[in-house]
Amino acid sequence: MIGHDPARTYRAAVIGSGSGGLTAAIGLAGLGHESVLIEAADVVGGDCTNVGCIPSKALLHAAATADPQPLSTTRRLRDHLADEETVEMREHPSIHFVQGWARLTDRREPHVILVDTADGEVEVRAEHVVIATGSSPVEFPIEGLDPDRIVTNETLFEAQDVPRHIVLVGGGAISLEMATAFGDLGAAVSIVELQDRLAVNEDPVVSATIRAALEDRGVAVHTGTSIERFDGTTAVLGDGSTIADVDRVVLAIGRRPNTSGLGLDDAGVEHGTRGIVADDWGRTSVDGVWAVGDVTGNTLTTHGANAVGRKVVRGIGLPYLPKVGSLGAMANAIYSRPEIASVGLSLDEIEAMSPTRRRRYEFRFADTDRGFTDQIEHGVVVVEAERFTGRILRASIVGPAAAEMIGIFTLAIDNGIGLRKMYGMVHPYPSYAMAIGKIVDSFALDTFTALPREWWAMTRGRLRDRLRR
Amino acid sequence: MIGHDPARTYRAAVIGSGSGGLTAAIGLAGLGHESVLIEAADVVGGDCTNVGCIPSKALLHAAATADPQPLSTTRRLRDHLADEETVEMREHPSIHFVQGWARLTDRREPHVILVDTADGEVEVRAEHVVIATGSSPVEFPIEGLDPDRIVTNETLFEAQDVPRHIVLVGGGAISLEMATAFGDLGAAVSIVELQDRLAVNEDPVVSATIRAALEDRGVAVHTGTSIERFDGTTAVLGDGSTIADVDRVVLAIGRRPNTSGLGLDDAGVEHGTRGIVADDWGRTSVDGVWAVGDVTGNTLTTHGANAVGRKVVRGIGLPYLPKVGSLGAMANAIYSRPEIASVGLSLDEIEAMSPTRRRRYEFRFADTDRGFTDQIEHGVVVVEAERFTGRILRASIVGPAAAEMIGIFTLAIDNGIGLRKMYGMVHPYPSYAMAIGKIVDSFALDTFTALPREWWAMTRGRLRDRLRR
């Protein structure tokens, strides 16, 4: 419902109505707790619904299915969902909706939050505060380029027409998805990435695969360089090359947490450049102040914000339950074509492990029977596993339905099922998932034919890793 | 290599070079055993490669991507794969290839097989015999219809042109896939199924979903009836309705095992109308005679034949290893649009369980965020689970990437992971797989809020099931 009672102390004040905030507010309502949901924008849903996952997926689908009005279809779908969520929050019987900018104060029992609304400043009192203010794209001017030609995910979907030539700055999820969508829509597409490969958080083989697929479709990929300036409509890059005839530039090089103006220092909430310092349960340095999602830098995905949001609901709503059990494995997905998904340890974490201890397996979809009938050129499954035990350290998929298939590995990691236990698992013929079966077979061949050797290698590697710590 | 030495006793004689036979012969070769591979046809690969999974998937892909020569592309891909497999078998150093019709004799130590080749009858001696002769489509004449207009999967892909109007008799995998492909190719498509729904081995909700999707695309579906006769080019059905202007009829009502002429009675191998009686390890009633795949009726899929084929390899090649552990859960998949996949107990097995003990969960893809952006109308995940424990009895998916996603449930079933343990598993946003997460949440809500009630229901149900046995 709209509005709240300033004299009342609510169970929680939730700041931000994106994925993390909605999960917290709705979850607490489900447990019978009333909360105040504070949102600065006039629509609910945050980045994901309004300028992120939802419009990007809608545009990808509209583009792939040759929708004649791709951008207006995208906005229509996005607005429909945002309106639905907004109405739901404004009418929810135990969520009190307040529109305005919130800041914490040093009054802690209960926590007192000041909200700058259209009608002036109001006070919200709550036992708990959940900060879910998200993040914003990093923006910067480009010399010689009219600022009107620079867009981010916040403005990209408002365009009336498909650009003739779009330059995507950054080689991450947003750029790869938009390269796919705008490529399908007939735009010329260039990507400029400062690092030496696309999708730097993914396995290098994944980077090479998505690059080859995009280049095959005519996308120009420039890595290891950046735009120095524009001469008219020509981008001049640091490596001396140029990109001519550009009419739009999308900045997608990273995100910064929305922490400013929140009164974090007044309230004593520890934070840094990555955002608010919080643990897997969303707990911050201040008792009763929780933080979820992008604003923490711990997770930068909707499912990440949801997962921690659920922990926060449990922490606030069922405080007598023990806070044991870590978060489940958190897969990443990029809905480019081919799709990308990965789960497990980060590349750095793997790099830090003794090479003696692990083995790497790759299987290309082209070498599966379905990859043959469907003539899949670009696609691969990569698994880094511990030798002997087969413990899955990291799995990466680039190819059809990667984001649907990754759950096989997520479930395996969550439940301590290694490649060894996956031996004998039957995948339907001729699914793409059979590539996973081929990797398991390779592991079995390496392992079952030389158990002592593999055991020693694993043991030596573990020992080295333990000594190094 | 081509040919064998009649005086020598091989480790195994493998009859049939389809999925099951190839798995056995190649697997035994991998363990260092020589075998004789006997194939009646002049190409290797059996039904799957030549007239089954491979050409059907190639045609589905060619049709979906508007290939201008869909049928010749299909044959080109199929022939390429079949030729590759044929060359591989003819050149394999430890597989002796003999072309001809094989039959068992009553000489058992070693087993003596007679092969009717182009050069007359030859004898093959082997310690073990693996029968992998597959199955054939059930065929029958239709009154008033020119037999030339009747095709099966064995002749369908040889057509030069896309028919104007194709009638598919039977509502199983072949018909649903071919309705999808020929619909995409612009043919008028009708399906006639004797039972009251399509895909009778699948959940009724799956049947209704695929029917609605096909009907939306203009496929005419006639259930609970059959073709009585043809008047010219018009099919007259048992329910009085007619299908006009038919130019091709595909018989796809079922399969019969290829057991005749094999000398099974001479050799004393038990068999019936379903095929050769064999267990999960491929063992028949005669020591040293094994059977895998369609000819047993135990599995009617390529992955089923492969899975039992691998057990047979272990049984023959590593006989000292104990034969413990059952086959993993065996998913089914139909590559129609939407795709269908399921795993777990059969519908009959579930029906036989006390309803007190189980709960049914359904979640439509349309109600996921991705289903919304991609405007998925037809699609659902259905899970039958035991109450309290959350043990997955059966999971069915009809929708995008069903055959890739089903592995999440296969792995769960193989490892005794129920919906309870899946609670907290994170699926990437906004994947279709999030529908699985929604089902897990529903289970958690039902269960965690009423643990004693759920425990009693499960216990009562189990007790009833035990008493009934």
mmCIF file of C-alpha atoms in Angstrom, chain A residues 368-374 429-430, chain B residues 19 45-61 73-82 85 157 177-178 302:
data_model
loop_
_atom_site.group_PDB
_atom_site.id
_atom_site.type_symbol
_atom_site.label_atom_id
_atom_site.label_comp_id
_atom_site.label_asym_id
_atom_site.label_seq_id
_atom_site.Cartn_x
_atom_site.Cartn_y
_atom_site.Cartn_z
ATOM 1 C CA THR A 368 28.629 -34.394 -30.734
ATOM 2 C CA ASP A 369 26.115 -35.956 -33.086
ATOM 3 C CA ARG A 370 23.631 -33.126 -32.570
ATOM 4 C CA GLY A 371 26.314 -30.555 -33.181
ATOM 5 C CA PHE A 372 26.828 -32.372 -36.473
ATOM 6 C CA THR A 373 23.160 -32.452 -37.551
ATOM 7 C CA ASP A 374 22.716 -28.825 -36.472
ATOM 8 C CA TYR A 429 20.446 -38.860 -27.516
ATOM 9 C CA PRO A 430 21.160 -36.652 -29.424
ATOM 10 C CA SER B 19 24.088 -47.856 -31.533
ATOM 11 C CA GLY B 45 25.043 -47.281 -37.990
ATOM 12 C CA GLY B 46 21.677 -48.988 -37.894
ATOM 13 C CA ASP B 47 18.416 -47.092 -37.591
ATOM 14 C CA CYS B 48 19.693 -44.159 -35.592
ATOM 15 C CA THR B 49 22.309 -43.029 -38.075
ATOM 16 C CA ASN B 50 20.496 -44.000 -41.242
ATOM 17 C CA VAL B 51 16.746 -43.688 -40.764
ATOM 18 C CA GLY B 52 16.241 -42.414 -37.213
ATOM 19 C CA CYS B 53 17.674 -39.814 -34.854
ATOM 20 C CA ILE B 54 20.264 -38.421 -37.241
ATOM 21 C CA PRO B 55 18.193 -37.712 -40.370
ATOM 22 C CA SER B 56 15.217 -36.585 -38.253
ATOM 23 C CA LYS B 57 17.340 -34.067 -36.332
ATOM 24 C CA ALA B 58 19.035 -32.924 -39.532
ATOM 25 C CA LEU B 59 15.635 -32.423 -41.175
ATOM 26 C CA LEU B 60 14.270 -30.562 -38.128
ATOM 27 C CA HIS B 61 17.253 -28.223 -38.249
ATOM 28 C CA THR B 73 20.808 -31.576 -46.942
ATOM 29 C CA THR B 74 19.414 -34.191 -44.575
ATOM 30 C CA ARG B 75 20.620 -37.056 -46.751
ATOM 31 C CA ARG B 76 23.997 -35.453 -47.310
ATOM 32 C CA LEU B 77 24.626 -35.107 -43.560
ATOM 33 C CA ARG B 78 23.275 -38.573 -42.856
ATOM 34 C CA ASP B 79 25.374 -40.195 -45.590
ATOM 35 C CA HIS B 80 28.466 -38.385 -44.407
ATOM 36 C CA LEU B 81 28.064 -39.773 -40.900
ATOM 37 C CA ALA B 82 27.120 -43.263 -42.094
ATOM 38 C CA GLU B 85 31.159 -44.943 -39.364
ATOM 39 C CA PHE B 157 13.905 -39.360 -45.783
ATOM 40 C CA GLU B 177 9.113 -34.528 -34.730
ATOM 41 C CA MET B 178 7.971 -34.969 -38.317
ATOM 42 C CA THR B 302 19.946 -44.805 -28.773
#
